[in-house]
Short mmCIF file of C-alpha atoms in Angstrom, two decimals:
data_model
loop_
_atom_site.label_atom_id
_atom_site.label_comp_id
_atom_site.label_asym_id
_atom_site.label_seq_id
_atom_site.Cartn_x
_atom_site.Cartn_y
_atom_site.Cartn_z
CA MET U 1 0.83 -23.04 2.04
CA LEU U 2 -2.22 -21.42 3.59
CA GLY U 3 -1.24 -22.87 6.94
CA GLU U 4 2.28 -21.49 6.69
CA VAL U 5 1.03 -18.02 5.82
CA GLY U 6 -1.59 -18.19 8.56
CA LYS U 7 1.03 -19.02 11.18
CA ASN U 8 3.09 -16.02 10.14
CA LEU U 9 0.02 -13.77 10.26
CA LEU U 10 -0.68 -14.85 13.83
CA SER U 11 2.92 -14.42 14.90
CA GLY U 12 2.12 -10.80 15.74
CA SER U 13 4.96 -8.44 16.52
CA ARG U 14 6.83 -10.08 19.35
CA GLY U 15 10.32 -9.01 20.14
CA GLY U 16 12.26 -6.02 19.00
CA GLY U 17 12.05 -6.57 15.26
CA ARG U 18 9.23 -4.98 13.36
CA PRO U 19 7.68 -6.18 10.15
CA PRO U 20 7.28 -3.77 7.29
CA VAL U 21 4.15 -1.69 7.40
CA SER U 22 2.04 -0.23 4.64
CA SER U 23 1.23 3.38 4.48
CA SER U 24 -2.11 2.46 5.80
CA GLY U 25 -0.44 0.91 8.77
CA LEU U 26 -1.07 -2.61 7.57
CA LEU U 27 1.50 -5.25 8.40
CA LEU U 28 3.57 -6.08 5.38
CA GLY U 29 5.41 -9.09 6.61
CA GLY U 30 5.18 -11.75 9.29
CA GLU U 31 6.93 -10.72 12.49
CA LEU U 32 10.44 -12.03 13.00
CA THR U 33 10.58 -14.49 15.86
CA SER U 34 13.55 -14.94 18.18
CA ASP U 35 15.04 -17.72 16.10
CA GLN U 36 14.90 -15.74 12.86
CA PRO U 37 17.43 -13.17 11.67
CA ARG U 38 16.65 -9.62 12.73
CA VAL U 39 16.48 -7.00 10.04
CA PRO U 40 16.73 -3.28 10.84
CA VAL U 41 13.60 -1.29 10.20
CA GLU U 42 15.57 0.79 7.73
CA ALA U 43 15.99 -2.30 5.55
CA LEU U 44 12.32 -3.19 5.43
CA THR U 45 9.94 -2.01 2.77
CA PRO U 46 6.54 -0.87 3.98
CA CYS U 47 3.81 -0.59 1.40
CA ASN U 48 1.26 2.09 1.46
CA GLU U 49 -1.45 0.37 3.18
CA GLN U 50 -4.06 2.37 4.24
CA ASP U 51 -3.76 3.96 0.98
CA SER U 52 -6.37 3.74 -1.63
CA ASP U 53 -4.55 0.83 -3.16
CA PRO U 54 -3.80 -1.27 -0.10
CA PHE U 55 -2.07 -3.88 -2.16
CA SER U 56 0.41 -1.62 -3.89
CA LEU U 57 3.32 -3.76 -2.98
CA GLN U 58 5.99 -1.81 -4.81
CA ASP U 59 5.57 1.49 -3.08
CA GLY U 60 6.42 2.44 0.44
CA HIS U 61 9.99 3.22 1.24
CA THR U 62 13.08 3.18 -0.88
CA THR U 63 14.70 0.08 0.45
CA ASP U 64 17.40 -1.98 -1.10
CA THR U 65 17.13 -5.19 0.86
CA MET U 66 14.45 -7.25 2.54
CA ALA U 67 14.34 -10.28 4.73
CA VAL U 68 13.44 -12.94 2.22
CA GLU U 69 12.83 -16.39 3.60
CA ASN U 70 14.52 -19.41 2.02
CA VAL U 71 11.39 -21.14 0.77
CA SER U 72 10.53 -23.22 -2.26
CA VAL U 73 10.02 -21.73 -5.70
CA VAL U 74 6.43 -23.02 -5.71
CA PHE U 75 5.63 -21.11 -2.52
CA LYS U 76 7.22 -17.94 -3.90
CA LEU U 77 5.07 -18.28 -7.02
CA TYR U 78 2.04 -18.67 -4.76
CA CYS U 79 3.01 -15.46 -2.92
CA LEU U 80 3.48 -13.64 -6.21
CA THR U 81 0.11 -14.84 -7.48
CA VAL U 82 -1.67 -13.67 -4.32
CA MET U 83 -0.09 -10.21 -4.48
CA THR U 84 -0.89 -9.77 -8.14
CA LEU U 85 -4.48 -11.02 -8.09
CA VAL U 86 -5.48 -9.07 -5.00
CA ALA U 87 -3.96 -5.83 -6.32
CA ALA U 88 -5.65 -6.18 -9.71
CA THR U 89 -8.96 -7.43 -8.31
CA TYR U 90 -9.31 -4.56 -5.85
CA THR U 91 -8.89 -1.93 -8.56
CA VAL U 92 -11.16 -3.61 -11.10
CA VAL U 93 -13.96 -4.44 -8.66
CA LEU U 94 -13.91 -0.95 -7.14
CA ARG U 95 -14.14 0.50 -10.64
CA TYR U 96 -17.02 -1.84 -11.42
CA THR U 97 -19.00 -0.78 -8.35
CA ARG U 98 -18.57 2.91 -9.24
CA THR U 99 -19.46 2.72 -12.95
CA ILE U 100 -21.13 -0.48 -14.17
CA SER U 101 -22.88 -2.03 -11.20
CA SER U 102 -26.63 -1.64 -11.48
CA GLY U 103 -28.72 -0.16 -8.69
CA ASP U 104 -28.23 2.81 -6.42
CA LEU U 105 -24.70 4.10 -6.01
CA TYR U 106 -23.35 3.66 -2.49
CA PHE U 107 -21.61 6.38 -0.51
CA SER U 108 -17.85 5.89 -0.86
CA THR U 109 -17.20 7.69 2.43
CA THR U 110 -19.09 5.00 4.34
CA ALA U 111 -17.05 2.25 2.66
CA VAL U 112 -13.81 3.93 3.77
CA CYS U 113 -15.16 4.23 7.32
CA ILE U 114 -16.21 0.57 7.51
CA THR U 115 -12.79 -0.49 6.26
CA GLU U 116 -11.20 1.37 9.18
CA VAL U 117 -13.52 -0.35 11.64
CA ILE U 118 -12.66 -3.81 10.28
CA LYS U 119 -8.94 -3.03 10.45
CA LEU U 120 -9.35 -1.94 14.08
CA VAL U 121 -11.13 -5.19 14.96
CA LEU U 122 -8.44 -7.25 13.24
CA SER U 123 -5.66 -5.36 15.02
CA LEU U 124 -7.38 -5.89 18.36
CA GLY U 125 -7.51 -9.59 17.61
CA MET U 126 -3.82 -9.68 16.70
CA LEU U 127 -2.89 -7.71 19.84
CA THR U 128 -4.92 -10.18 21.92
CA LYS U 129 -2.95 -13.01 20.35
CA GLU U 130 0.31 -11.18 21.00
CA THR U 131 -0.39 -10.34 24.66
CA GLY U 132 -1.73 -13.81 25.42
CA SER U 133 -4.57 -12.84 27.76
CA LEU U 134 -7.46 -10.41 28.06
CA SER U 135 -6.00 -8.81 31.20
CA ARG U 136 -2.72 -8.00 29.41
CA LEU U 137 -4.72 -6.73 26.45
CA LYS U 138 -6.65 -4.42 28.78
CA ASN U 139 -3.44 -3.14 30.38
CA ALA U 140 -1.89 -2.48 26.97
CA LEU U 141 -4.94 -0.56 25.77
CA VAL U 142 -5.17 1.47 28.97
CA GLU U 143 -1.48 2.35 28.87
CA HIS U 144 -1.12 3.13 25.18
CA VAL U 145 -4.60 4.44 24.33
CA LEU U 146 -6.38 5.94 27.34
CA TYR U 147 -3.25 7.30 29.03
CA SER U 148 -1.40 8.31 25.87
CA PRO U 149 -3.27 11.26 24.32
CA LYS U 150 -0.05 12.61 22.80
CA GLU U 151 0.53 9.35 20.93
CA LEU U 152 -3.04 9.35 19.67
CA LEU U 153 -2.56 12.92 18.46
CA LYS U 154 0.69 11.93 16.76
CA LEU U 155 -1.02 9.08 14.91
CA SER U 156 -3.96 11.29 13.96
CA VAL U 157 -1.73 12.96 11.36
CA PRO U 158 -1.44 9.91 9.07
CA SER U 159 -5.08 9.07 9.86
CA VAL U 160 -6.23 12.36 8.34
CA VAL U 161 -3.92 11.92 5.37
CA TYR U 162 -5.06 8.34 4.79
CA GLY U 163 -8.69 9.37 5.05
CA VAL U 164 -8.18 11.90 2.27
CA GLN U 165 -6.20 9.39 0.22
CA ASN U 166 -8.76 6.61 0.43
CA ASN U 167 -11.59 8.90 -0.62
CA MET U 168 -9.49 10.18 -3.51
CA ALA U 169 -9.16 6.59 -4.74
CA PHE U 170 -12.94 6.28 -5.09
CA LEU U 171 -13.09 9.63 -6.87
CA ALA U 172 -10.27 8.64 -9.22
CA LEU U 173 -11.79 5.27 -10.13
CA SER U 174 -15.11 6.99 -10.78
CA ASN U 175 -13.42 9.06 -13.49
CA LEU U 176 -10.56 6.88 -14.78
CA ASP U 177 -10.43 3.37 -16.15
CA ALA U 178 -8.96 0.72 -13.86
CA ALA U 179 -5.95 0.17 -16.14
CA VAL U 180 -5.22 3.90 -16.39
CA TYR U 181 -5.58 4.20 -12.63
CA GLN U 182 -3.26 1.24 -12.03
CA VAL U 183 -0.54 2.76 -14.22
CA THR U 184 -0.91 6.35 -13.00
CA TYR U 185 -0.99 5.33 -9.36
CA GLN U 186 2.60 4.09 -9.70
CA LEU U 187 3.55 7.76 -9.24
CA LYS U 188 3.47 6.84 -5.56
CA ILE U 189 6.99 5.42 -6.07
CA PRO U 190 8.74 8.71 -6.91
CA CYS U 191 6.58 10.55 -4.41
CA THR U 192 7.53 8.17 -1.61
CA ALA U 193 11.16 8.24 -2.74
CA LEU U 194 11.21 12.03 -2.50
CA CYS U 195 9.62 11.98 0.97
CA THR U 196 12.15 9.37 2.07
CA VAL U 197 15.05 11.52 0.91
CA LEU U 198 13.67 14.65 2.58
CA MET U 199 12.29 13.16 5.81
CA LEU U 200 14.60 10.21 6.48
CA ASN U 201 17.77 11.53 4.85
CA ARG U 202 18.17 8.48 2.66
CA SER U 203 19.73 8.42 -0.76
CA LEU U 204 18.77 6.92 -4.11
CA SER U 205 21.11 5.39 -6.63
CA ARG U 206 21.47 6.89 -10.10
CA LEU U 207 19.55 3.94 -11.53
CA GLN U 208 16.67 4.60 -9.15
CA TRP U 209 16.54 8.28 -10.09
CA PHE U 210 16.61 7.28 -13.75
CA SER U 211 13.74 4.84 -13.19
CA VAL U 212 11.78 7.56 -11.37
CA PHE U 213 12.00 9.89 -14.38
CA MET U 214 11.20 7.02 -16.73
CA LEU U 215 8.11 6.22 -14.68
CA CYS U 216 6.95 9.84 -14.82
CA GLY U 217 7.44 9.78 -18.58
CA GLY U 218 5.37 6.61 -18.88
CA VAL U 219 2.53 8.09 -16.83
CA THR U 220 2.65 11.22 -18.99
CA LEU U 221 2.15 9.10 -22.11
CA VAL U 222 -0.77 7.27 -20.50
CA GLN U 223 -2.46 10.54 -19.56
CA TRP U 224 -1.55 12.35 -22.78
CA ARG U 225 -4.58 11.08 -24.65
CA PRO U 226 -6.96 9.35 -22.19
CA VAL U 227 -8.33 6.03 -23.37
CA GLU U 228 -12.06 5.52 -23.65
CA ALA U 229 -14.25 2.88 -22.06
CA THR U 230 -17.34 2.22 -24.15
CA LYS U 231 -19.34 0.29 -21.54
CA VAL U 232 -19.17 2.84 -18.73
CA GLN U 233 -22.62 4.13 -17.80
CA ILE U 234 -21.71 7.38 -16.05
CA GLU U 235 -20.18 10.64 -17.17
CA GLN U 236 -16.46 10.86 -16.43
CA ASN U 237 -13.94 13.65 -16.12
CA PRO U 238 -10.37 12.38 -16.71
CA LEU U 239 -8.88 15.62 -15.38
CA VAL U 240 -10.71 15.21 -12.08
CA GLY U 241 -9.55 11.58 -11.94
CA PHE U 242 -5.92 12.54 -12.53
CA MET U 243 -6.05 15.29 -9.89
CA ALA U 244 -7.54 12.80 -7.44
CA ILE U 245 -4.65 10.38 -8.07
CA ALA U 246 -2.15 13.23 -7.70
CA VAL U 247 -3.55 14.02 -4.24
CA ALA U 248 -3.62 10.31 -3.37
CA VAL U 249 0.02 9.66 -4.27
CA ILE U 250 1.20 12.73 -2.34
CA CYS U 251 -0.75 11.50 0.69
CA SER U 252 0.64 8.01 0.18
CA GLY U 253 4.24 9.15 0.11
CA PHE U 254 4.04 11.50 3.08
CA ALA U 255 1.93 9.28 5.33
CA GLY U 256 3.98 6.15 4.66
CA VAL U 257 7.27 7.81 5.56
CA TYR U 258 5.72 9.59 8.54
CA PHE U 259 4.35 6.32 9.92
CA GLU U 260 7.73 4.64 9.52
CA LYS U 261 9.32 7.50 11.45
CA VAL U 262 6.80 7.02 14.27
CA LEU U 263 7.49 3.27 14.36
CA LYS U 264 11.21 3.85 14.62
CA SER U 265 10.83 6.39 17.43
CA SER U 266 9.88 3.80 20.06
CA ASP U 267 9.57 0.06 20.76
CA THR U 268 5.78 0.19 20.95
CA SER U 269 4.06 -2.84 19.42
CA LEU U 270 3.06 -2.53 15.79
CA TRP U 271 -0.48 -3.63 16.64
CA VAL U 272 -0.75 -0.94 19.32
CA ARG U 273 0.35 1.65 16.76
CA ASN U 274 -2.22 0.31 14.32
CA ILE U 275 -4.97 0.55 16.95
CA GLN U 276 -3.98 4.11 17.79
CA MET U 277 -4.10 5.04 14.13
CA TYR U 278 -7.34 3.23 13.33
CA LEU U 279 -9.12 4.85 16.29
CA SER U 280 -8.19 8.24 14.89
CA GLY U 281 -9.02 7.01 11.41
CA ILE U 282 -12.55 6.04 12.38
CA VAL U 283 -13.17 9.51 13.85
CA VAL U 284 -11.71 11.20 10.77
CA THR U 285 -13.66 9.07 8.27
CA LEU U 286 -16.90 9.52 10.23
CA MET U 287 -16.38 13.26 9.99
CA GLY U 288 -15.89 12.80 6.26
CA VAL U 289 -19.14 10.85 6.00
CA PHE U 290 -21.23 13.59 7.59
CA MET U 291 -19.40 16.47 5.93
CA LYS U 292 -19.79 15.06 2.41
CA ASP U 293 -22.85 12.80 2.55
CA GLY U 294 -24.42 13.68 5.90
CA GLU U 295 -27.90 14.57 4.69
CA ASN U 296 -28.12 11.64 2.28
CA VAL U 297 -26.85 9.18 4.91
CA LEU U 298 -29.43 10.39 7.45
CA GLU U 299 -32.15 10.12 4.83
CA LYS U 300 -31.25 6.86 3.08
CA GLY U 301 -29.13 5.03 5.66
CA PHE U 302 -25.45 4.31 6.22
CA PHE U 303 -25.46 1.15 4.08
CA PHE U 304 -27.52 2.58 1.23
CA GLY U 305 -26.60 1.07 -2.14
CA TYR U 306 -24.50 -1.75 -0.68
CA THR U 307 -24.32 -4.91 -2.79
CA PRO U 308 -22.23 -8.08 -2.48
CA TRP U 309 -19.69 -6.46 -4.80
CA VAL U 310 -19.38 -3.42 -2.55
CA CYS U 311 -18.90 -5.70 0.46
CA PHE U 312 -16.21 -7.50 -1.52
CA VAL U 313 -14.37 -4.22 -2.09
CA VAL U 314 -14.46 -3.47 1.64
CA LEU U 315 -13.27 -7.00 2.39
CA LEU U 316 -10.35 -6.69 -0.03
CA ALA U 317 -9.36 -3.34 1.44
CA SER U 318 -9.18 -4.72 4.97
CA VAL U 319 -8.79 -8.49 5.32
CA GLY U 320 -7.27 -9.00 1.88
CA GLY U 321 -4.61 -6.36 2.44
CA LEU U 322 -3.62 -7.80 5.79
CA TYR U 323 -3.38 -11.33 4.38
CA THR U 324 -1.43 -10.23 1.32
CA SER U 325 1.01 -8.30 3.51
CA VAL U 326 2.17 -11.55 5.10
CA VAL U 327 3.49 -13.03 1.87
CA VAL U 328 5.66 -9.97 1.20
CA LYS U 329 8.08 -11.50 3.70
CA TYR U 330 8.86 -14.22 1.15
CA THR U 331 9.48 -11.92 -1.83
CA ASP U 332 12.14 -9.51 -2.96
CA ASN U 333 11.94 -6.16 -4.76
CA ILE U 334 12.24 -7.76 -8.20
CA MET U 335 9.27 -10.06 -7.51
CA LYS U 336 7.25 -7.12 -6.20
CA GLY U 337 8.07 -5.16 -9.32
CA PHE U 338 6.96 -8.08 -11.47
CA SER U 339 3.77 -8.28 -9.40
CA ALA U 340 3.00 -4.60 -9.97
CA ALA U 341 3.62 -4.97 -13.71
CA ALA U 342 1.45 -8.11 -13.87
CA ALA U 343 -1.32 -6.30 -11.99
CA ILE U 344 -1.23 -3.58 -14.65
CA VAL U 345 -1.55 -6.18 -17.41
CA ILE U 346 -4.42 -7.99 -15.66
CA SER U 347 -6.23 -4.71 -15.00
CA THR U 348 -5.85 -3.78 -18.66
CA VAL U 349 -7.23 -7.10 -19.90
CA ALA U 350 -10.13 -6.91 -17.42
CA SER U 351 -10.86 -3.33 -18.49
CA VAL U 352 -11.03 -4.37 -22.15
CA ILE U 353 -13.47 -7.18 -21.31
CA LEU U 354 -15.62 -5.49 -18.64
CA PHE U 355 -15.50 -1.80 -19.56
CA GLY U 356 -14.79 -1.86 -23.29
CA LEU U 357 -11.42 -0.15 -22.89
CA GLN U 358 -9.86 0.87 -26.21
CA ILE U 359 -6.08 0.46 -26.09
CA THR U 360 -4.04 3.20 -27.80
CA ILE U 361 -0.37 3.28 -28.80
CA THR U 362 0.38 5.98 -26.23
CA PHE U 363 -1.24 3.96 -23.46
CA ALA U 364 0.61 0.78 -24.39
CA SER U 365 3.94 2.63 -24.64
CA GLY U 366 3.41 4.42 -21.35
CA ALA U 367 2.38 1.25 -19.53
CA LEU U 368 5.48 -0.54 -20.86
CA LEU U 369 7.74 2.29 -19.64
CA VAL U 370 6.12 2.16 -16.21
CA CYS U 371 6.60 -1.61 -15.95
CA VAL U 372 10.29 -1.35 -16.94
CA SER U 373 10.88 1.52 -14.51
CA ILE U 374 9.33 -0.46 -11.64
CA TYR U 375 11.69 -3.32 -12.39
CA LEU U 376 14.73 -1.03 -12.53
CA TYR U 377 13.73 0.75 -9.32
CA GLY U 378 13.55 -2.56 -7.46
CA LEU U 379 17.00 -3.75 -8.48
CA PRO U 380 19.40 -3.98 -5.53
CA LYS U 381 21.93 -1.18 -5.11
CA LEU U 382 25.56 -1.86 -5.87
CA ASP U 383 27.54 -2.07 -2.64
CA THR U 384 30.27 0.46 -3.44
CA SER U 385 31.90 0.11 -0.02
CA LYS U 386 32.93 -3.47 -0.79
CA LEU U 387 34.19 -2.46 -4.21
CA SER U 388 36.30 0.37 -2.79
CA GLN U 389 37.71 -2.01 -0.19
CA LYS U 390 38.69 -4.50 -2.89
CA ASP U 391 40.28 -1.69 -4.93
CA ALA U 392 42.28 -0.62 -1.91
CA GLU U 393 43.45 -4.20 -1.33
CA SER U 394 44.48 -4.59 -4.98
CA LYS U 395 46.39 -1.30 -4.87
CA GLN U 396 48.17 -2.43 -1.70
CA LYS U 397 49.21 -5.65 -3.43
CA LEU U 398 50.60 -3.68 -6.39
CA ILE U 399 52.54 -1.43 -4.03
CA THR U 400 53.92 -4.51 -2.25
CA VAL U 401 55.01 -6.00 -5.55
#
């Protein structure tokens, strides 16, 4: 299984088809090769990648279909397990490093910056694999980076938005429990849906709109009376945490749809687009480091407070997200919805064990509503065109009779 996923990861973005991309610009599916069916970009579901939750596999764009490979049930279960565990682990471990972990607290802005650097290195490696030689790699970089200032400026827009979003994730998880964060962050779905309708002129079914309002109602219940975590060692402000998530989901929705629009505007390689965005992202996040923590970083060092757990968070946000994105190719919207719901459950159980989370009726009810709404939102749309055609044919037969 690992070998099969690895091959798809290294397949790059050859040809005209593009894999889905997260809002962070991360690849969300192995590239379609020439002998595989091509799927229009409109039918692919990017996930918000560079977003603070790089493994939020339900968000992204409001798609109805995906290219799902005909693979064994065991492999699909493996894909589902990877998506769920990585999504839950990232949230819980990040929360742990911000509240429970002993020692000096690291600067979250530096972690965001390092993540961008690792993503850039990985994208360069994938572009090298795609071009096939260092000379072609050099030509591609010269053409699309050095001689394309307008493209770099265009990609700087989502870079700024993602930089804000990623830092908001650290702020939110410093003030909200991991389970509450996991549930509330699902607001990215209606936010992205709204941006898709406004920016890409797409439409949602009545069931999807219903699920959006149900999700908002579930999040309202979760936030109505914030749960308490008895083992947390720092002072928290739930209102600040909720406002941070609100900013993050708005950034997630806008940046994800904007990046898709940029991808669809030309045939430029996905990896080139990622490199353009990550270059801008590094500049933006470095500015954030020195604007927010400049004096402390100069005094204590860039890697002050880093522990193996902090390094694990950075690893999950970069390498883990890229690896997880590959398996999305083998799943459908229902599986992704189940994965998001399972991640909420795992985060809740982990929060009870690690942080002493006290479950309330309102939290449980809200989380259940969110899980159901995610499932409903991921259900395929009813193809009304086929139904109307069948109705027309049946009417014609009656007229003939």
